[in-house]
Coordinates of C-alpha atoms in Angstrom, one line a residue:
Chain A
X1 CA 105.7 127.7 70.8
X2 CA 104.9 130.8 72.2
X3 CA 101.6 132.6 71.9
X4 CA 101.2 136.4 71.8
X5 CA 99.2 137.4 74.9
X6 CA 96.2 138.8 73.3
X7 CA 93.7 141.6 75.3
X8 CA 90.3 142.6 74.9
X9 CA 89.8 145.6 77.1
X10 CA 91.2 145.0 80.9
X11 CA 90.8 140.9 80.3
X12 CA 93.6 139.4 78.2
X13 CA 94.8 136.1 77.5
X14 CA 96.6 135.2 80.9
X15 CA 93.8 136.5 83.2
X16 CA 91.4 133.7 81.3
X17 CA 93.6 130.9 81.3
X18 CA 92.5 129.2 84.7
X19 CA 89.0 129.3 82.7
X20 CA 90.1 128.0 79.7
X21 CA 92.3 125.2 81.8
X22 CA 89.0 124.2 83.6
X23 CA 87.0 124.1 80.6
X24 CA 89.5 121.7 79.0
X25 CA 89.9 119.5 82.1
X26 CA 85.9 119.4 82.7
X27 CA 85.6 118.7 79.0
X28 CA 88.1 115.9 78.6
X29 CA 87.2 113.7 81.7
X30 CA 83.6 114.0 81.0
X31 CA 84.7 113.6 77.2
X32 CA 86.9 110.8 77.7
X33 CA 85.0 108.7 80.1
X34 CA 83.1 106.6 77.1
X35 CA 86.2 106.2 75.7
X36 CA 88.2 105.0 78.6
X37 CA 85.5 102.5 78.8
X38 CA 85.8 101.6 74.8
X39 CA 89.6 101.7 75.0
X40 CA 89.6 99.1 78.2
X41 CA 87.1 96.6 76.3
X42 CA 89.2 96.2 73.3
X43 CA 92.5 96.1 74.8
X44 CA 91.0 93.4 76.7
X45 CA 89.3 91.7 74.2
X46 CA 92.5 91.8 72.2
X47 CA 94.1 90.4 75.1
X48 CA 92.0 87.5 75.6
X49 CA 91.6 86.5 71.9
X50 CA 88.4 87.7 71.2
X51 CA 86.6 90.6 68.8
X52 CA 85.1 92.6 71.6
X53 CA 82.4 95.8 70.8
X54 CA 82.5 95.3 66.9
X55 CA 78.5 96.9 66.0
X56 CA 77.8 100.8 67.0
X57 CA 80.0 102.5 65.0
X58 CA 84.0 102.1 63.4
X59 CA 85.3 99.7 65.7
X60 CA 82.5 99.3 68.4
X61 CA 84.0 103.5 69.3
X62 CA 79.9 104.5 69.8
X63 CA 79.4 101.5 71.7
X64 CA 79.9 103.1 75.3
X65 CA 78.0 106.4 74.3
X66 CA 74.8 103.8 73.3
X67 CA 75.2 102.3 76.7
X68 CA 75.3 105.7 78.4
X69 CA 71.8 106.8 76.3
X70 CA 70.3 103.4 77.0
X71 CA 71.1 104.4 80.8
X72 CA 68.9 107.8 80.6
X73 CA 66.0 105.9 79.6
X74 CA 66.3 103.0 81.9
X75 CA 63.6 102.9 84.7
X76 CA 65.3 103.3 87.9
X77 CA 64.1 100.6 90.8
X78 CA 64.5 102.4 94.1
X79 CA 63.5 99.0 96.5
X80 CA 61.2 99.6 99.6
X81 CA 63.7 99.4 102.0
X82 CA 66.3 101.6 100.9
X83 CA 67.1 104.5 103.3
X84 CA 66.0 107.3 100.9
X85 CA 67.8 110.2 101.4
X86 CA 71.4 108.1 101.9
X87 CA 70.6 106.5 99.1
X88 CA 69.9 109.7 96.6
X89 CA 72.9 110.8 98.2
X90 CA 75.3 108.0 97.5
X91 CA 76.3 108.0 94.0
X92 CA 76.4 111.8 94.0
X93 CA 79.1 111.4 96.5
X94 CA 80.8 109.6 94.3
X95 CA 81.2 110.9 91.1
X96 CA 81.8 115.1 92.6
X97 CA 85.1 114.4 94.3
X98 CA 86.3 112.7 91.7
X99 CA 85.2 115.2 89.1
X100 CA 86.4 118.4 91.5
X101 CA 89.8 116.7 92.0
X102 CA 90.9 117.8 88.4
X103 CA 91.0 121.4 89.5
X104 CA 94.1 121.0 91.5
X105 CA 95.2 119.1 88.5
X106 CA 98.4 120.7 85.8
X107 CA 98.3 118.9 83.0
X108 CA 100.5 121.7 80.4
X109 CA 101.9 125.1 80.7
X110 CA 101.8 127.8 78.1
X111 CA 104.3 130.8 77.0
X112 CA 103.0 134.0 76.6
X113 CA 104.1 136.8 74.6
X114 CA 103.2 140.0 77.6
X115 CA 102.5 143.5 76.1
X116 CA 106.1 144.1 77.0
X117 CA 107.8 141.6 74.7
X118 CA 108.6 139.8 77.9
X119 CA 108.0 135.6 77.1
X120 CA 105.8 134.6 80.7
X121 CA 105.6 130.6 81.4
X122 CA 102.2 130.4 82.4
X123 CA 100.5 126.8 83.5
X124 CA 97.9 125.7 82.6
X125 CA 95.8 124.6 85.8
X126 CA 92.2 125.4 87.0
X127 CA 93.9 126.8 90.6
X128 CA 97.5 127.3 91.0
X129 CA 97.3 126.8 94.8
X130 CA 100.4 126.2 96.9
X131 CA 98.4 123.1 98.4
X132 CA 97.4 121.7 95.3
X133 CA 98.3 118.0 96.4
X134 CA 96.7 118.3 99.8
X135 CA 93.5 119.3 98.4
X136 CA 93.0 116.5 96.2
X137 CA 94.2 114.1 98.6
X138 CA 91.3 115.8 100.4
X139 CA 89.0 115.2 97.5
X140 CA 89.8 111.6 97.1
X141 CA 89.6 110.8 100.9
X142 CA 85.3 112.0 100.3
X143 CA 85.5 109.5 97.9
X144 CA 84.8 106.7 100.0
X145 CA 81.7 108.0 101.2
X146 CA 79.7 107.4 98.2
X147 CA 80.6 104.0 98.5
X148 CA 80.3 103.4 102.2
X149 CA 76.8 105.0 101.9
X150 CA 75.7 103.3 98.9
X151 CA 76.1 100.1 100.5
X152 CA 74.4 101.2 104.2
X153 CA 71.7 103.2 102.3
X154 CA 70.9 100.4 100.1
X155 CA 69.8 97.8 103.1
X156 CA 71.1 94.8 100.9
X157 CA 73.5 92.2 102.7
X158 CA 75.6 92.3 99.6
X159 CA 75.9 95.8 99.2
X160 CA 76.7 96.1 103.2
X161 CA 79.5 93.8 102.6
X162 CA 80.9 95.6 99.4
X163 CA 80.4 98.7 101.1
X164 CA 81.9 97.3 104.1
X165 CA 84.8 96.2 102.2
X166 CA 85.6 98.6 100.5
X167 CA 85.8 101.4 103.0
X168 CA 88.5 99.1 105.2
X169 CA 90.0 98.9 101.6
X170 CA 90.2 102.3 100.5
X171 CA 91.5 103.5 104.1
X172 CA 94.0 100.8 104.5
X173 CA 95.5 102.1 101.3
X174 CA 95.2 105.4 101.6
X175 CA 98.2 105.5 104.2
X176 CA 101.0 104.5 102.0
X177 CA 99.2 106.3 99.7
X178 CA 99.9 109.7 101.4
X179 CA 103.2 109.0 102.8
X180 CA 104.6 107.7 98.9
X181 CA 102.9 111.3 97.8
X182 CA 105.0 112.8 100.9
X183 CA 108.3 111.2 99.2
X184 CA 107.3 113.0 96.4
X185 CA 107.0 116.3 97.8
X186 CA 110.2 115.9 99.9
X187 CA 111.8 115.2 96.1
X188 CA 110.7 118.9 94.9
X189 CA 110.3 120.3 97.8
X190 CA 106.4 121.8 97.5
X191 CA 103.3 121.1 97.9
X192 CA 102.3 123.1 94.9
X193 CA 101.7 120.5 91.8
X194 CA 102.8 123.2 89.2
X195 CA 106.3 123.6 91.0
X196 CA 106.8 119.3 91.6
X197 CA 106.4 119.7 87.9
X198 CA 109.1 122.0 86.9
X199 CA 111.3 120.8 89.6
X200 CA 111.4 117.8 87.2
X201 CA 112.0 119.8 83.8
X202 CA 115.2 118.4 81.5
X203 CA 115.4 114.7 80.9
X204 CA 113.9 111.3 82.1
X205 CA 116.5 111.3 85.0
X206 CA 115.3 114.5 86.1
X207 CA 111.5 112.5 87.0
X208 CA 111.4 111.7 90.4
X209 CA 110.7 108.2 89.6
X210 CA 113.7 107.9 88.2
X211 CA 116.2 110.8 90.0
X212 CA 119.4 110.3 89.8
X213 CA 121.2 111.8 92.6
X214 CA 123.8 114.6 91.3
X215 CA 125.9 114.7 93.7
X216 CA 127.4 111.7 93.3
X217 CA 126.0 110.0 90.2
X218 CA 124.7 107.1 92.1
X219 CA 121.9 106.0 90.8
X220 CA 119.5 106.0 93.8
X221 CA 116.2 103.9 93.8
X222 CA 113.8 105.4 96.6
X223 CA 112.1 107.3 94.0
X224 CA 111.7 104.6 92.4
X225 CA 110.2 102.2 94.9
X226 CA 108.1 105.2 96.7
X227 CA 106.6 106.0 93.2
X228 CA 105.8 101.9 92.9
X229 CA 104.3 102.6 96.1
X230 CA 102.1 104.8 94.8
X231 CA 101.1 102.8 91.6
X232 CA 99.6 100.1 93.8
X233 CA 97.9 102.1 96.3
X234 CA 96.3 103.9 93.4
X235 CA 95.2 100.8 91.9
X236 CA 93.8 99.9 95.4
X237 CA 92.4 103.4 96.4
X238 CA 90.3 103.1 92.9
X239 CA 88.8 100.1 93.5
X240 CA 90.2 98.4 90.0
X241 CA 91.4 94.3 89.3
X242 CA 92.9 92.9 91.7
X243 CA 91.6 95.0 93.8
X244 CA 88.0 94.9 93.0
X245 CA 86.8 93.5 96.0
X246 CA 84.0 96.0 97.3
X247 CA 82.3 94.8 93.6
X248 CA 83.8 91.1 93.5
X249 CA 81.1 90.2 90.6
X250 CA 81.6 86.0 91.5
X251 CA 80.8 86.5 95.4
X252 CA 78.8 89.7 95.9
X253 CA 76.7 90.3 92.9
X254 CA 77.5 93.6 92.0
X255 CA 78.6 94.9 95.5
X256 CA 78.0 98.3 96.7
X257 CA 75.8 99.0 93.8
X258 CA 73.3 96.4 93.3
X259 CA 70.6 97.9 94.0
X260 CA 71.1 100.7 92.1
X261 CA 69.7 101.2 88.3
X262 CA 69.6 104.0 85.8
X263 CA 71.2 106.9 86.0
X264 CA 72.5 106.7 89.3
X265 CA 74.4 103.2 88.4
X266 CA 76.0 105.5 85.7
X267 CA 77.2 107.9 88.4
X268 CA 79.1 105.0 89.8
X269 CA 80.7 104.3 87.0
X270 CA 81.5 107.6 85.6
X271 CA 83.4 108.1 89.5
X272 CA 85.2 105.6 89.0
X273 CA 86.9 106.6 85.9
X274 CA 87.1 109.6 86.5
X275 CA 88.8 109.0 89.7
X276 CA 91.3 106.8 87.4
X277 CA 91.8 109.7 85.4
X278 CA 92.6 111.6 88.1
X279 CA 94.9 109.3 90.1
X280 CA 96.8 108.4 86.9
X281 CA 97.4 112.5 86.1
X282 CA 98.7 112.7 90.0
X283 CA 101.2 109.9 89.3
X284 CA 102.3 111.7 86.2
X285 CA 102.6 114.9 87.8
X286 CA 104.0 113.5 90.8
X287 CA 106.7 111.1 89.6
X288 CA 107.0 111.4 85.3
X289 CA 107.5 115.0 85.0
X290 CA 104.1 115.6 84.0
X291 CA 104.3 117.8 80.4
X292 CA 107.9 117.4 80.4
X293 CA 109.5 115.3 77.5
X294 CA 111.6 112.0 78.3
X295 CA 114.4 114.4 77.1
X296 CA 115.6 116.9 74.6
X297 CA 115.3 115.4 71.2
X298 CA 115.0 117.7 68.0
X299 CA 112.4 115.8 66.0
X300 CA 110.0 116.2 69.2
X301 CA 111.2 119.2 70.6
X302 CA 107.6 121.1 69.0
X303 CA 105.2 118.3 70.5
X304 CA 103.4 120.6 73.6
X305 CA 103.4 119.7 76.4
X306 CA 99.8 118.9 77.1
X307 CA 100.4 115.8 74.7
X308 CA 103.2 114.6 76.3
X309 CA 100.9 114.6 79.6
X310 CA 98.3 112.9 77.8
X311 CA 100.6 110.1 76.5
X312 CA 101.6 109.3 79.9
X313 CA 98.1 109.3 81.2
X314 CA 97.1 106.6 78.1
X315 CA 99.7 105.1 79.8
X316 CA 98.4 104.4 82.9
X317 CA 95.3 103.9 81.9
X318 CA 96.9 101.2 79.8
X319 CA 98.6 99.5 82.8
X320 CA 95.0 99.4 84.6
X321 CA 93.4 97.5 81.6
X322 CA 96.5 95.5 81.4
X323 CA 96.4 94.5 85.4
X324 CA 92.7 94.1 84.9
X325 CA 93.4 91.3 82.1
X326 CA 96.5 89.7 83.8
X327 CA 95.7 89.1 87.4
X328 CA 93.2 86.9 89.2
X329 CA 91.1 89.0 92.4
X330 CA 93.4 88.9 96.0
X331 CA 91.9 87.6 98.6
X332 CA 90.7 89.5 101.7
X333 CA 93.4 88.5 103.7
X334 CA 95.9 89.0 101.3
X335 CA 95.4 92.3 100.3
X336 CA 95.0 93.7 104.4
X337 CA 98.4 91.9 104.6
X338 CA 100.5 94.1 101.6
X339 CA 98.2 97.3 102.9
X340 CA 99.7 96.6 106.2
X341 CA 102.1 94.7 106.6
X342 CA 104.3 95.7 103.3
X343 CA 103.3 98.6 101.7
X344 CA 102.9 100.8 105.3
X345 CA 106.0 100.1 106.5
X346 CA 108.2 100.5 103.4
X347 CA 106.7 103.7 103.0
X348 CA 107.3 104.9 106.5
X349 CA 111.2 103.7 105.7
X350 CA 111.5 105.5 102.2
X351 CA 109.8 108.6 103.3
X352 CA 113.0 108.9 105.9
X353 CA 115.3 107.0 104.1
X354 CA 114.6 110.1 101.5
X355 CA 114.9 112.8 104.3
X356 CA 117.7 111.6 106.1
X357 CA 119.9 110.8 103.4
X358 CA 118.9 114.7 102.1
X359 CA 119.3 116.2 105.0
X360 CA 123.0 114.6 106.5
X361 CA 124.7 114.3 103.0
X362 CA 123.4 116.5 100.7
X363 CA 122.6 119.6 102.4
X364 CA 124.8 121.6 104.4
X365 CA 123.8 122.1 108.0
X366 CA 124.5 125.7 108.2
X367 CA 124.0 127.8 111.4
X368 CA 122.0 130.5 109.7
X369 CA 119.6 127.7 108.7
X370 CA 119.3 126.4 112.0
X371 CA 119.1 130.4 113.2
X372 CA 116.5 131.3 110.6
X373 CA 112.8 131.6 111.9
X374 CA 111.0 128.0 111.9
X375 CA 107.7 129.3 111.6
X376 CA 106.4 132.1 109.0
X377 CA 106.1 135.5 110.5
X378 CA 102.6 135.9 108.9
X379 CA 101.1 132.6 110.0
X380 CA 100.3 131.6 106.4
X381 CA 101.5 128.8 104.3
X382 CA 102.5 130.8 101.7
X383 CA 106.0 131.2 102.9
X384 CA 107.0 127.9 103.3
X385 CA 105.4 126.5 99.8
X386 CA 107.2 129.4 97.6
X387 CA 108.9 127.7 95.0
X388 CA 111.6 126.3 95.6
X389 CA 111.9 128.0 99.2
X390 CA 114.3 127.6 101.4
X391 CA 117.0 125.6 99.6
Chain B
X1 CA 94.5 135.1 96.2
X2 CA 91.1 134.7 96.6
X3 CA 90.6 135.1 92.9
X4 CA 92.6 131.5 92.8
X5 CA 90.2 130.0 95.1
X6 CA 87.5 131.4 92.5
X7 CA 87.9 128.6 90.3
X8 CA 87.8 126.1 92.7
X9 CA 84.3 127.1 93.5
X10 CA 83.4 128.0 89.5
X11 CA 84.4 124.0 89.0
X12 CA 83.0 122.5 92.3
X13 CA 79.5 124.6 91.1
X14 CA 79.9 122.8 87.3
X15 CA 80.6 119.3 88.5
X16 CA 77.5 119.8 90.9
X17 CA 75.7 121.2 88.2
X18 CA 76.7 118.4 85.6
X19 CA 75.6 115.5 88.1
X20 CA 72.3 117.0 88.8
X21 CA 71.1 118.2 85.1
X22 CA 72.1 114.4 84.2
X23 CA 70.1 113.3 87.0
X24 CA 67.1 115.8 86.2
X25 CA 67.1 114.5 82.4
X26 CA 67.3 111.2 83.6
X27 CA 64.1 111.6 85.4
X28 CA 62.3 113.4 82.8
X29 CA 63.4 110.9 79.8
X30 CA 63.0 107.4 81.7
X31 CA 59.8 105.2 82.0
X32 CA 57.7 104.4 85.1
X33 CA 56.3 101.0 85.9
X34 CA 56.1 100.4 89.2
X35 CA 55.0 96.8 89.9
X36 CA 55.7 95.1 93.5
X37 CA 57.2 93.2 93.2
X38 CA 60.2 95.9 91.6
X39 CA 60.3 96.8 95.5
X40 CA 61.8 93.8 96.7
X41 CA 65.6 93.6 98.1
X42 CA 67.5 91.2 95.0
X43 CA 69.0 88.9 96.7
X44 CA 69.5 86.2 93.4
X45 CA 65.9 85.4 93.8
X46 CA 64.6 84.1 96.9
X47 CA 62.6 87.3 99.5
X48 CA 65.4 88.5 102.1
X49 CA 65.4 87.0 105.4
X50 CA 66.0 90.0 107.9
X51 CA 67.4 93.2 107.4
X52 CA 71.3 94.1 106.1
X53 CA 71.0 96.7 109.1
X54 CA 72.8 94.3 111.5
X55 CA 75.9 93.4 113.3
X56 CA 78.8 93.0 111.5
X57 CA 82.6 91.7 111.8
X58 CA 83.9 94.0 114.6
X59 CA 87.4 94.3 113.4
X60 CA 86.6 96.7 110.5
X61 CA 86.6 99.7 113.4
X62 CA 90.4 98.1 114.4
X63 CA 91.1 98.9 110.9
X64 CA 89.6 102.4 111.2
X65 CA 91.3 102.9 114.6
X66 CA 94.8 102.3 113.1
X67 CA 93.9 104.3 110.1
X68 CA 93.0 107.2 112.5
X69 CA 96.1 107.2 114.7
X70 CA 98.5 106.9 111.1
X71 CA 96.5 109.7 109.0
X72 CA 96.5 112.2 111.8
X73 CA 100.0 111.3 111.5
X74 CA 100.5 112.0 108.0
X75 CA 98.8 115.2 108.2
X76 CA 101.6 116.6 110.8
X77 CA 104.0 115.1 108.4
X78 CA 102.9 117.3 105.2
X79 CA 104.3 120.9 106.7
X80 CA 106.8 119.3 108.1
X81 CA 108.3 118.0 104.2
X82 CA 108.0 121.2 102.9
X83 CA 109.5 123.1 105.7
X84 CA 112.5 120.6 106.5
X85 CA 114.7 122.2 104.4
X86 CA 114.6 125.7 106.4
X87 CA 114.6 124.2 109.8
X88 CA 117.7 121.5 109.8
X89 CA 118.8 118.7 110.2
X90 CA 117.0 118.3 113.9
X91 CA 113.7 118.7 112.6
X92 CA 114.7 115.0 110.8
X93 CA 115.7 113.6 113.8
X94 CA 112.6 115.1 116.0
X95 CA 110.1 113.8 113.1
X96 CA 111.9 110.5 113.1
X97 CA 111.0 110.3 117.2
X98 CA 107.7 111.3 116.4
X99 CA 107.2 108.5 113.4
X100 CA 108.7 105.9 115.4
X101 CA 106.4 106.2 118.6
X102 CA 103.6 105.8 116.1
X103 CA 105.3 103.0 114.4
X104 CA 105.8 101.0 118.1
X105 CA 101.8 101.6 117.7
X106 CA 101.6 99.4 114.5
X107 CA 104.0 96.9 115.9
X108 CA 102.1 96.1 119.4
X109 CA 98.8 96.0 116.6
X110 CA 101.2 93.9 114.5
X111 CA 102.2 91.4 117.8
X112 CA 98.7 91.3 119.2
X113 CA 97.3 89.8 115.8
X114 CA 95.0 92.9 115.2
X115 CA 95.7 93.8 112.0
X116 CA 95.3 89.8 110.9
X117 CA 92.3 89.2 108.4
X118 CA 90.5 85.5 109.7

């Protein structure tokens, strides 16, 4: 499909498009939230053999949007011996990052007919950056400052020990986090989202989850077990069953926000989805070819791309609800012990596993390469993150 | 290239924006009726003995020492897997020498029981 590149006076269609691309992000995770929410409690309603929301509108589908109304006009308890301004602070923390994430975030690209007859790919992402990842792994490391502040600011045991909890939690998984992203970005070879992306363009075997390698055939798994790597920690780093222990509902009330009510209760939860959107678009970005199709197949060859992204993003949001409503809660113990003691060093392994293997059998160790200039002659990053630079 | 940072401010400025007209409607749209007893900790009932502001299990700063030493780690690690490629196969080998020094880090943690949950 290819759009003719219209222009009104000096602004045409491609100079708008980061706009329009930050508009529709914005718009769906704020959008979608509600019916995140909706789409979890059915599933899991289904799942468990019951009817689930069945009264504001077809299906129960208004239910959430109620809630969020009822939430405006909720008087909001602010208890004596809160520390006020952490506590204002808190869930504000929480919900930006996760919302500001999304503008590192590709989720289609466009082709453009240019005044010259010339067809330009164009993608659609609020800011092409060459550090695209890096700056949302920036984003979602602020994240656990909400939550560590809610439950200080808050001056409730429970929420201390949610709070507590949950920033040992978040940080223990953030590691193999980072290094399974790194395995990723060894695999394409940028830190620019919108390049891992096209480095995975043809079929299903082209997805760094599932690379083949072509040089010999052989089917290769590292991909496979860095992107598992990555599926977990995400699960972990958002706080979801069975990881939910900063908010274990049987043993700490609500957690890190007890104490809070109204409004900023509904910040809490809106940051949490929306950092589940967000962490589910990196994975498909990341490691299922992000708007790319499984593989070339006439009858879908006209779906855009942006659909295909969103299919794989009901995707994951489908394996949350589906861990939520399968596994029991892991116990403290447990879940330092496959942050540390499992996931950390397999990581560490596949991330060189990945490098070494590259660099000694697949790439030819050329003098030149050794010869040419290590560092950029400009001092920027620009040189090294060009696409598809140096190979 | 400062044009591509534009948006980055343009959509840190709306989510800002979003969270603080939600919280300003918020305010004007809800009820007030204070009561004292509203003003209490909940703690399931019964009046909170003590403050939360207290000591508490010492080994979550072991956790956030480790997490230090391997994150600053990580960061060195991200130039180094886009630039690989251009500097050879030695730059492998180096980063592998640099990984496993850290790593002998997380096994004397490992040995010494510090990364054990009691």
């Amino acid at each position: 499909m290819v759009i003719q590149n219209y222009s009104l006076g000096p602004i045409d269609l491609a100079s708008i498009i980061p706009y329009v691309a930050m508009g529709t992000i914005l718009g769906f995770i704020l959008l979608i939230v509600p019916f995140v929410i909706w789409f979890e409690r059915v599933v899991i309603a289904l799942m468990q053999d019951r009817l689930g929301p069945n009264r504001v509108g077809p299906r129960g589908l208004l239910q959430t949007i109620a809630d969020g109304v009822k939430l405006f006009f909720k008087e909001d308890l602010e208890p004596a011996a809160v520390d006020r301004s952490l506590y204002y602070m808190a869930p504000v923390l929480a919900l930006i990052p996760a919302l500001a994430a999304g503008a590192a975030l590709p989720f289609a690209s466009i082709s453009l007919r240019m005044a010259d007859g010339s067809v330009k790919s164009l993608p659609l992402v609020a800011g092409n950056v060459n550090i695209g990842i890096l700056f949302i792994l920036a984003l979602s490391s602020l994240q656990v400052y909400g939550i560590v502040l809610a439950g200080w600011a808050s001056n409730n045991k429970y929420s201390l020990l949610g709070g507590l909890r949950s920033s040992a939690q978040m940080i223990s998984y953030e590691l193999p986090m980072s290094l399974a992203i790194l395995t990723g970005i060894l695999m394409s070879g940028s830190l620019n989202l919108v390049d891992v992306v096209n480095s995975q363009a043809g079929s299903i075997l082209d997805w760094n989850f599932f690379k083949l390698n072509p040089a010999t055939g052989f089917f290769f798994p590292l991909g496979l077990i860095a992107g598992m790597i990555y599926l977990v920690a995400m699960v972990a780093e958002t706080n979801r069953a069975p990881f939910d222990l900063p908010e274990a509902e049987s043993e700490l009330i609500a957690g890190f926000h007890t104490e809070y009510s109204s409004m900023k209760f509904a910040m809490f939860f809106m940051g949490e989805y929306a950092s589940m959107l967000v962490v589910s678009g990196i994975a498909t970005a990341l490691w299922f070819g992000g708007w790319h199709a499984p593989f070339d197949f006439v009858l879908w060859n006209w779906i855009p791309g942006g659909i295909w992204f969103l299919a794989k993003l009901t995707f994951f949001i489908g394996v949350y609800v589906w861990l939520r409503a399968t596994l029991p809660r892991l116990r403290y113990d447990a879940l330092m012990n496959i942050g540390w003691k499992r996931l950390l060093p397999l990581s560490i392994v596949v991330l060189f596993a990945v490098a070494t293997v590259d660099a000694f059998f697949f790439t030819k160790d050329t003098p030149a390469a050794i010869s040419a200039p290590a560092t950029p002659p400009s001092g920027t990053l620009t040189p090294m993150a060009a696409p598809g630079g140096g190979q | 290239m400062s044009e591509l940072y534009l948006t980055f401010a343009v959509f840190g400025a709306v989510a800002v924006g979003f969270v603080c007209v939600n919280l300003f409607i918020a305010r004007l749209a809800r009820p007030s009726a204070p009561n004292p007893d509203k003003l209490e900790t909940y703690e399931c009932g019964p009046l909170p003995v003590g403050e939360a502001w207290q000591q508490f299990n010492v080994h979550y700063y072991l956790f956030a020492l480790l997490f230090v030493v391997f994150e600053v780690e990580a960061a060195f690690l991200y130039p180094w897997a886009v630039a690989y490629k251009q500097v050879g196969r030695y730059a492998v080998v180096e980063m592998l020498i640099f990984v496993a020094i850290l790593a002998a880090g997380l096994g004397y943690a490992w040995r010494r029981k510090a990364i054990e949950w009691e």
